[in-house]
Amino acid sequence: MDDRRQKIQLELALVPESTGEASRLGSRGTESFAAEHDTESLAEEQLMEQVCERENLKRALARVKSNKGCPGVDGMSVTELPGYLKVHWPQIRERLLAGQYIPQPALRVEIDKPGSTEKRKLGIPCVLDRFIEQALLQVLEPIFEPTFSESSYAFRPGRSAHQAVALAQSYIAQGYVWVADLDLEKFFDRVNHDILMSRVAKHVSDKRVLGLIRRYLEAGVLVGGLVEATEEGTPQGGPLSPLLSNIMLTDLDRELERRGHRFVRYADDCNTYVKSERAAQRVKVSITRFLATRLKLKVNEAKSAVAQPGQRKFLGFSFTRAARRRIAPQALLRFKQRIRELTFRNQGRALGEVIERLAPYLRGWRGYFGFCETPTVLLALDQWIRRRLRSLVWKQWKRGRRRYAQLVARGVDRALAAKTAGCPHGPWRVAESPALHIALPNAYFVTLGLPSLYAAPTA
């Protein structure tokens, strides 16, 4: 009952005030609006009213709560946000409509970059700013979505990395067997604010919205207790950043389309497919120059290259000579490293507990990389994981007598059990022995909840 009362109170707090600009416009009636010769332009200038509309705010709050995330600089958690809005939203809304809302700095957090010793710098806004950014995103996204390229796939509704990989695969199958693979150097940290805002202003005329986006870009980040100014870049971690990155790179998409190229872009990773090495070299040089002069962005030469698609990775995948999707070698190395960490033989955990920790990672990995077209790789990984688990169990059984007793109890012939228990070889080699396969069959791991990476095709 208390939860229902709190929900009703929150919804009442999010209702637009009768003194607001949107309400005053509504009271003028349809005849008054008919006198306006450009109602579409007028609506574009009222985007902030759409941002603050109750249904939009309810959707934004639900999204922020579902995304969870850690607190920002003010320490407020996602669970505390509804109570805070219930008390303070009318004042916040008034500042937003007046164009006077000032965001707080983002909290700097560094995370590991896959396959790199560098750190990815994230800027985590406070939950209130995440809520306002999400409400802003929900209004802006329908405006900009029609302006984006069909070859752009990142951070867009109804589009995925798998679709981007499939499009690249289709180009290769058509004979475009050379790729100019361009990676932008620290793109999210180096976006020019003036260039970005000029692109936003082409489709947004509400100065309050433009001013708020600019203030989010310039809010700064808290590093080691001190606020650092952000004179360039779009902090990764906020809901608006992905949309702004696509707005910024639409110029690149249109330039590639103007030249008639076949390309796929996913965020700052852009692959252009052509039929010869010479053509790919020309594309790489000219697009590098275009990015530097038009958008003030720099190509990361160490990560960019001209090559045949099978020699490069794209979103964790590569391609065979027959243009089939395969898992990139770098992704396989990262996978095995993570499995080794989760199945470390000296961790002292029971097998069931190890599998319980392992299962979510395997399901998530399979959900993405199961898109490959090389099932033998997935089968081999399944076998490798089970071997890791058998060697872990063998290590935990420790001594010969216990090993012998466990093998016999699990149905192994006494002679074979004695021979295996007295084997001088290490756990990794013994894990492939017939005795271990009898004692710990594949079905046993299934009963403990171990997911398989390979899903056999159904008849």
Coordinates of C-alpha atoms in Angstrom, one line a residue:
M1 CA 0.0 0.0 0.0
D2 CA 2.9 2.4 0.9
D3 CA 4.5 1.7 -2.5
R4 CA 1.3 2.5 -4.3
R5 CA 0.9 5.7 -2.4
Q6 CA 4.5 6.7 -3.2
K7 CA 3.9 6.0 -6.9
I8 CA 0.8 8.1 -7.0
Q9 CA 2.6 11.0 -5.2
L10 CA 5.5 10.7 -7.6
E11 CA 3.2 10.8 -10.7
L12 CA 1.4 13.9 -9.2
A13 CA 4.8 15.5 -8.7
L14 CA 5.7 14.9 -12.4
V15 CA 2.4 16.5 -13.7
P16 CA 3.2 19.8 -15.6
E17 CA 2.3 22.8 -13.5
S18 CA -0.7 24.8 -14.8
T19 CA 1.4 27.9 -14.9
G20 CA 3.9 26.3 -17.3
E21 CA 4.4 27.5 -20.8
A22 CA 2.8 24.4 -22.3
S23 CA -0.4 24.9 -20.3
R24 CA -0.7 28.5 -21.3
L25 CA -0.3 27.5 -25.0
G26 CA -3.0 24.8 -24.5
S27 CA -5.5 27.3 -23.0
R28 CA -5.3 29.5 -26.2
G29 CA -7.4 26.9 -28.1
T30 CA -7.3 25.7 -31.7
E31 CA -8.4 29.0 -33.2
S32 CA -5.4 30.7 -31.7
F33 CA -3.1 28.0 -33.2
A34 CA -4.7 28.4 -36.6
A35 CA -3.5 31.9 -36.6
E36 CA 0.0 30.7 -36.4
H37 CA 1.3 30.1 -40.0
D38 CA 4.1 27.8 -38.9
T39 CA 2.9 25.4 -36.1
E40 CA 5.6 22.9 -36.9
S41 CA 8.3 25.4 -36.3
L42 CA 6.5 26.4 -33.1
A43 CA 6.5 22.8 -31.9
E44 CA 10.2 22.5 -32.6
E45 CA 10.8 25.4 -30.3
Q46 CA 8.9 23.7 -27.5
L47 CA 11.0 20.6 -27.1
M48 CA 11.8 21.3 -23.5
E49 CA 8.0 21.1 -22.8
Q50 CA 8.0 17.6 -24.4
V51 CA 11.0 16.6 -22.3
C52 CA 9.1 17.6 -19.1
E53 CA 5.9 15.9 -20.2
R54 CA 4.7 13.4 -17.6
E55 CA 4.6 10.3 -19.7
N56 CA 8.0 11.0 -21.1
L57 CA 9.3 11.4 -17.5
K58 CA 7.7 8.2 -16.3
R59 CA 9.4 6.3 -19.2
A60 CA 12.7 7.9 -18.4
L61 CA 12.5 7.0 -14.7
A62 CA 11.6 3.4 -15.6
R63 CA 14.6 3.2 -17.9
V64 CA 17.1 4.7 -15.4
K65 CA 15.8 2.3 -12.7
S66 CA 16.1 -0.7 -15.0
N67 CA 19.7 0.3 -16.0
K68 CA 20.7 0.6 -12.4
G69 CA 24.3 1.8 -12.3
C70 CA 26.5 3.3 -9.6
P71 CA 26.0 6.7 -7.9
G72 CA 27.6 9.8 -9.3
V73 CA 29.3 12.6 -7.5
D74 CA 26.4 13.3 -5.1
G75 CA 26.3 9.7 -3.9
M76 CA 22.6 9.3 -4.7
S77 CA 21.6 5.8 -5.7
V78 CA 19.0 4.8 -8.3
T79 CA 16.6 3.6 -5.5
E80 CA 16.8 7.0 -3.9
L81 CA 15.8 8.9 -7.0
P82 CA 12.0 8.5 -6.9
G83 CA 11.9 9.9 -3.4
Y84 CA 14.1 12.8 -4.3
L85 CA 11.9 13.7 -7.4
K86 CA 8.8 13.6 -5.3
V87 CA 10.1 16.5 -3.3
H88 CA 12.3 18.4 -5.7
W89 CA 10.9 17.9 -9.2
P90 CA 8.7 21.0 -9.4
Q91 CA 11.8 23.2 -8.8
I92 CA 14.0 21.2 -11.2
R93 CA 11.3 21.4 -13.9
E94 CA 11.0 25.1 -13.5
R95 CA 14.7 25.5 -14.0
L96 CA 14.6 23.3 -17.1
L97 CA 11.8 25.3 -18.7
A98 CA 13.6 28.5 -17.9
G99 CA 16.8 27.2 -19.5
Q100 CA 18.6 27.6 -16.2
Y101 CA 19.3 24.0 -15.1
I102 CA 23.0 23.3 -14.3
P103 CA 24.2 19.6 -14.4
Q104 CA 26.6 18.3 -11.9
P105 CA 30.1 17.1 -13.0
A106 CA 30.4 13.4 -14.0
L107 CA 32.4 11.0 -11.9
R108 CA 35.5 9.7 -13.6
V109 CA 35.7 5.9 -13.6
E110 CA 38.3 3.9 -15.5
I111 CA 37.7 0.3 -16.8
D112 CA 39.9 -2.1 -18.7
K113 CA 39.8 -2.1 -22.5
P114 CA 39.5 -5.6 -24.0
G115 CA 42.7 -6.6 -25.6
S116 CA 44.6 -3.5 -24.5
T117 CA 46.6 -2.2 -21.6
E118 CA 44.9 1.1 -21.8
K119 CA 42.0 2.2 -19.7
R120 CA 38.6 3.4 -21.0
K121 CA 37.6 6.6 -19.2
L122 CA 33.9 6.7 -18.3
G123 CA 32.1 9.8 -17.0
I124 CA 29.2 8.6 -14.7
P125 CA 26.6 11.4 -14.3
C126 CA 24.6 11.5 -11.1
V127 CA 21.3 9.7 -11.2
L128 CA 19.3 12.9 -11.5
D129 CA 21.3 13.9 -14.5
R130 CA 20.9 10.4 -16.0
F131 CA 17.1 10.8 -15.6
I132 CA 17.1 14.2 -17.3
E133 CA 19.4 13.0 -20.1
Q134 CA 17.2 10.0 -20.6
A135 CA 14.1 12.2 -20.9
L136 CA 16.0 14.4 -23.3
L137 CA 17.1 11.4 -25.4
Q138 CA 13.6 10.1 -25.7
V139 CA 12.6 13.4 -27.4
L140 CA 15.6 13.8 -29.5
E141 CA 16.0 10.3 -30.8
P142 CA 12.9 10.4 -33.1
I143 CA 14.1 13.7 -34.5
F144 CA 17.6 12.4 -35.5
E145 CA 16.9 8.7 -36.3
P146 CA 15.6 9.5 -39.9
T147 CA 18.8 11.5 -40.5
F148 CA 21.2 8.6 -39.8
S149 CA 22.7 6.4 -42.5
E150 CA 21.4 2.9 -43.2
S151 CA 25.0 1.7 -42.8
S152 CA 25.2 3.0 -39.1
Y153 CA 24.3 0.4 -36.5
A154 CA 25.5 1.4 -33.1
F155 CA 23.2 2.8 -30.3
R156 CA 20.1 2.7 -32.6
P157 CA 16.7 1.2 -31.8
G158 CA 16.1 -2.0 -33.8
R159 CA 19.7 -2.3 -34.8
S160 CA 22.5 -4.6 -33.5
A161 CA 26.1 -5.5 -33.8
H162 CA 25.0 -8.8 -35.4
Q163 CA 23.3 -6.9 -38.2
A164 CA 26.4 -4.8 -38.8
V165 CA 28.5 -8.0 -39.0
A166 CA 26.0 -9.6 -41.4
L167 CA 26.1 -6.5 -43.7
A168 CA 29.9 -6.6 -43.8
Q169 CA 29.7 -10.3 -44.6
S170 CA 27.3 -9.6 -47.5
Y171 CA 29.8 -7.1 -49.0
I172 CA 32.6 -9.7 -48.8
A173 CA 30.4 -12.3 -50.5
Q174 CA 29.8 -9.8 -53.3
G175 CA 33.5 -9.7 -54.0
Y176 CA 34.5 -6.6 -52.0
V177 CA 37.4 -8.5 -50.4
W178 CA 39.6 -5.6 -49.3
V179 CA 38.8 -3.5 -46.3
A180 CA 39.9 -0.1 -45.1
D181 CA 39.5 -0.5 -41.4
L182 CA 39.5 2.8 -39.6
D183 CA 39.5 3.2 -35.8
L184 CA 39.2 6.7 -34.4
E185 CA 41.7 7.6 -31.7
K186 CA 40.0 8.4 -28.4
F187 CA 36.9 9.5 -30.2
F188 CA 34.6 10.0 -27.2
D189 CA 37.3 12.1 -25.6
R190 CA 38.0 14.3 -28.6
V191 CA 34.7 15.3 -30.0
N192 CA 34.8 19.1 -30.8
H193 CA 31.9 20.7 -29.0
D194 CA 31.3 23.5 -31.5
I195 CA 31.2 21.1 -34.5
L196 CA 28.9 18.8 -32.6
M197 CA 26.5 21.5 -31.5
S198 CA 26.3 23.0 -35.0
R199 CA 25.1 19.5 -36.2
V200 CA 22.5 19.3 -33.4
A201 CA 21.3 22.9 -34.1
K202 CA 20.4 21.9 -37.7
H203 CA 17.5 19.9 -36.4
V204 CA 16.8 21.5 -32.9
S205 CA 15.7 25.1 -32.6
D206 CA 14.8 25.2 -28.9
K207 CA 17.6 27.2 -27.4
R208 CA 16.9 25.8 -23.9
V209 CA 17.6 22.2 -25.2
L210 CA 20.7 23.3 -27.1
G211 CA 21.9 25.1 -24.0
L212 CA 21.3 22.1 -21.8
I213 CA 23.2 19.8 -24.2
R214 CA 26.1 22.2 -24.2
R215 CA 26.1 22.3 -20.4
Y216 CA 26.2 18.5 -20.2
L217 CA 29.2 18.5 -22.5
E218 CA 30.9 21.1 -20.4
A219 CA 29.9 19.9 -17.0
G220 CA 33.4 18.6 -16.2
V221 CA 34.5 15.4 -14.5
L222 CA 35.5 14.7 -10.9
V223 CA 38.9 13.1 -10.7
G224 CA 40.6 12.5 -7.4
G225 CA 38.4 15.0 -5.6
L226 CA 39.0 17.8 -8.2
V227 CA 36.7 18.9 -11.0
E228 CA 38.4 19.0 -14.4
A229 CA 36.9 21.0 -17.2
T230 CA 35.8 19.2 -20.3
E231 CA 36.6 21.4 -23.3
E232 CA 36.1 18.5 -25.8
G233 CA 34.6 15.1 -25.9
T234 CA 31.3 13.4 -24.9
P235 CA 31.6 11.6 -21.6
Q236 CA 30.9 7.9 -22.0
G237 CA 28.5 6.7 -19.3
G238 CA 25.5 9.1 -19.9
P239 CA 22.4 8.2 -21.9
L240 CA 23.0 11.1 -24.4
S241 CA 26.5 10.3 -25.4
P242 CA 25.7 7.5 -27.9
L243 CA 23.2 9.6 -29.7
L244 CA 25.6 12.6 -29.9
S245 CA 28.3 10.3 -31.3
N246 CA 26.0 9.2 -34.1
I247 CA 25.1 12.8 -34.8
M248 CA 28.8 13.7 -35.0
L249 CA 29.7 10.9 -37.3
T250 CA 26.8 11.3 -39.7
D251 CA 29.1 13.6 -41.8
L252 CA 31.4 10.7 -42.3
D253 CA 28.6 8.4 -43.3
R254 CA 27.3 10.9 -45.8
E255 CA 30.7 11.4 -47.3
L256 CA 31.2 7.6 -47.8
E257 CA 27.7 7.4 -49.4
R258 CA 28.4 10.4 -51.7
R259 CA 31.5 8.5 -53.0
G260 CA 29.4 5.3 -53.5
H261 CA 31.3 3.2 -51.1
R262 CA 30.0 0.1 -49.3
F263 CA 30.7 0.5 -45.6
V264 CA 29.6 -0.4 -42.2
R265 CA 30.0 1.8 -39.1
Y266 CA 29.5 0.8 -35.5
A267 CA 30.2 3.8 -33.3
D268 CA 33.8 4.9 -34.0
D269 CA 34.7 1.6 -35.8
C270 CA 34.2 2.1 -39.6
N271 CA 35.0 -0.5 -42.3
T272 CA 34.8 0.3 -46.0
Y273 CA 34.8 -2.6 -48.4
V274 CA 36.3 -2.3 -51.9
K275 CA 37.6 -4.7 -54.6
S276 CA 41.4 -4.0 -54.6
E277 CA 44.1 -3.2 -52.2
R278 CA 45.0 0.0 -54.1
A279 CA 41.4 1.3 -53.7
A280 CA 41.4 0.5 -50.0
Q281 CA 44.6 2.5 -49.5
R282 CA 43.1 5.5 -51.3
V283 CA 40.0 5.3 -49.1
K284 CA 42.1 5.1 -45.9
V285 CA 44.2 8.1 -46.9
S286 CA 41.3 10.3 -48.1
I287 CA 38.9 9.5 -45.3
T288 CA 41.7 10.1 -42.7
R289 CA 42.2 13.5 -44.3
F290 CA 38.4 14.2 -44.3
L291 CA 38.0 13.4 -40.6
A292 CA 40.9 15.6 -39.7
T293 CA 39.8 18.6 -41.7
R294 CA 36.0 18.4 -41.4
L295 CA 35.4 16.9 -38.0
K296 CA 38.8 17.5 -36.2
L297 CA 39.1 13.8 -35.5
K298 CA 42.2 11.7 -35.6
V299 CA 42.5 8.1 -36.9
N300 CA 44.4 5.7 -34.7
E301 CA 47.0 4.5 -37.1
A302 CA 48.1 1.6 -34.8
K303 CA 44.6 0.1 -34.9
S304 CA 43.7 1.0 -38.5
A305 CA 44.8 -0.9 -41.5
V306 CA 44.2 -2.0 -45.1
A307 CA 43.8 -5.8 -45.3
Q308 CA 41.7 -8.6 -46.4
P309 CA 38.7 -9.1 -44.1
G310 CA 40.0 -12.4 -42.7
Q311 CA 43.0 -10.7 -41.3
R312 CA 41.0 -8.1 -39.4
K313 CA 38.4 -8.3 -36.7
F314 CA 35.1 -6.4 -36.7
L315 CA 33.0 -6.4 -33.5
G316 CA 34.6 -9.6 -32.3
F317 CA 34.2 -11.5 -35.6
S318 CA 36.3 -12.2 -38.6
F319 CA 35.6 -14.0 -41.8
T320 CA 36.8 -17.1 -43.6
R321 CA 37.8 -17.1 -47.3
A322 CA 34.3 -18.4 -48.1
A323 CA 32.9 -15.3 -46.3
R324 CA 31.6 -17.2 -43.3
R325 CA 31.5 -15.6 -39.9
R326 CA 34.1 -16.8 -37.4
I327 CA 35.1 -15.7 -34.0
A328 CA 38.1 -13.4 -34.1
P329 CA 41.3 -14.9 -32.6
Q330 CA 41.6 -12.0 -30.1
A331 CA 38.1 -12.7 -28.9
L332 CA 38.9 -16.4 -28.4
L333 CA 42.0 -15.4 -26.4
R334 CA 40.0 -13.1 -24.1
F335 CA 37.4 -15.8 -23.6
K336 CA 40.0 -18.4 -22.6
Q337 CA 41.7 -16.0 -20.2
R338 CA 38.4 -15.3 -18.5
I339 CA 37.5 -19.0 -18.2
R340 CA 41.0 -19.7 -16.7
E341 CA 40.2 -17.0 -14.1
L342 CA 36.8 -18.5 -13.3
T343 CA 38.1 -22.1 -13.1
F344 CA 41.4 -21.5 -11.3
R345 CA 42.3 -24.8 -9.7
N346 CA 43.6 -23.4 -6.4
Q347 CA 40.5 -21.3 -5.5
G348 CA 39.1 -23.9 -3.1
R349 CA 35.5 -23.8 -4.3
A350 CA 33.2 -26.7 -4.9
L351 CA 32.5 -27.7 -8.5
G352 CA 28.9 -26.6 -8.2
E353 CA 29.9 -23.2 -7.0
V354 CA 32.5 -22.8 -9.8
I355 CA 29.8 -23.7 -12.4
E356 CA 27.3 -21.3 -10.8
R357 CA 29.8 -18.4 -11.3
L358 CA 30.8 -19.7 -14.8
A359 CA 27.3 -20.1 -16.2
P360 CA 26.2 -16.4 -16.6
Y361 CA 29.4 -15.6 -18.4
L362 CA 29.0 -18.6 -20.8
R363 CA 25.3 -17.7 -21.5
G364 CA 26.2 -14.1 -22.3
W365 CA 29.2 -15.1 -24.4
R366 CA 27.1 -17.7 -26.3
G367 CA 24.3 -15.1 -26.9
Y368 CA 26.8 -12.9 -28.8
F369 CA 29.4 -15.2 -30.3
G370 CA 26.9 -18.0 -31.1
F371 CA 26.3 -15.9 -34.2
C372 CA 29.4 -17.4 -35.7
E373 CA 29.2 -20.0 -38.5
T374 CA 32.0 -22.2 -37.3
P375 CA 30.3 -24.6 -34.9
T376 CA 33.4 -26.8 -34.6
V377 CA 35.0 -24.0 -32.7
L378 CA 32.2 -23.9 -30.2
L379 CA 32.3 -27.7 -29.8
A380 CA 36.1 -27.5 -29.1
L381 CA 35.5 -24.8 -26.5
D382 CA 32.9 -26.9 -24.8
Q383 CA 35.4 -29.8 -24.6
W384 CA 38.1 -27.5 -23.3
I385 CA 35.9 -26.1 -20.6
R386 CA 34.9 -29.6 -19.4
R387 CA 38.5 -30.6 -19.3
R388 CA 39.3 -27.5 -17.2
L389 CA 36.5 -28.6 -14.7
R390 CA 37.7 -32.2 -14.6
S391 CA 41.2 -31.1 -13.9
L392 CA 39.9 -28.8 -11.1
V393 CA 38.1 -31.8 -9.5
W394 CA 41.1 -34.0 -9.8
K395 CA 43.2 -31.4 -8.1
Q396 CA 40.7 -31.1 -5.3
W397 CA 40.6 -34.8 -4.7
K398 CA 44.4 -34.4 -3.8
R399 CA 45.7 -37.8 -2.8
G400 CA 45.7 -41.3 -4.3
R401 CA 43.5 -43.0 -1.8
R402 CA 40.7 -40.4 -2.1
R403 CA 41.1 -40.3 -5.8
Y404 CA 40.7 -44.0 -6.0
A405 CA 37.7 -44.0 -3.7
Q406 CA 36.0 -41.2 -5.7
L407 CA 36.6 -43.0 -9.0
V408 CA 35.2 -46.3 -7.8
A409 CA 32.2 -44.6 -6.2
R410 CA 31.5 -43.0 -9.5
G411 CA 31.4 -46.3 -11.5
V412 CA 35.0 -46.7 -12.6
D413 CA 36.4 -50.2 -12.7
R414 CA 38.7 -50.9 -9.7
A415 CA 41.7 -51.7 -11.9
L416 CA 41.3 -48.6 -14.0
A417 CA 40.7 -46.5 -10.9
A418 CA 43.9 -47.8 -9.2
K419 CA 45.9 -47.2 -12.4
T420 CA 44.5 -43.6 -12.8
A421 CA 44.9 -42.8 -9.0
G422 CA 48.5 -43.7 -9.1
C423 CA 49.2 -41.9 -12.4
P424 CA 52.2 -39.5 -12.0
H425 CA 50.8 -37.0 -14.6
G426 CA 49.3 -33.6 -13.6
P427 CA 45.6 -32.7 -13.5
W428 CA 45.4 -31.3 -17.0
R429 CA 46.7 -34.5 -18.6
V430 CA 44.6 -36.8 -16.3
A431 CA 41.5 -34.8 -17.1
E432 CA 41.6 -36.5 -20.6
S433 CA 41.8 -40.0 -19.2
P434 CA 39.0 -42.6 -19.7
A435 CA 38.5 -42.8 -15.9
L436 CA 37.7 -39.1 -15.5
H437 CA 35.3 -39.2 -18.5
I438 CA 33.5 -42.2 -16.8
A439 CA 33.5 -40.5 -13.4
L440 CA 32.6 -37.1 -14.6
P441 CA 30.6 -37.5 -17.9
N442 CA 29.3 -34.6 -19.9
A443 CA 25.8 -35.3 -18.6
Y444 CA 27.0 -34.7 -15.0
F445 CA 28.1 -31.2 -15.8
V446 CA 24.7 -30.6 -17.4
T447 CA 22.9 -31.6 -14.1
L448 CA 25.1 -29.0 -12.3
G449 CA 23.9 -26.3 -14.7
L450 CA 26.8 -25.9 -17.1
P451 CA 25.6 -24.3 -20.3
S452 CA 26.8 -25.5 -23.7
L453 CA 28.3 -23.0 -26.2
Y454 CA 27.1 -25.1 -29.1
A455 CA 23.4 -25.5 -29.8
A456 CA 22.8 -28.3 -32.2
P457 CA 20.4 -27.5 -35.0
T458 CA 16.9 -28.8 -34.6
A459 CA 15.4 -31.0 -37.2

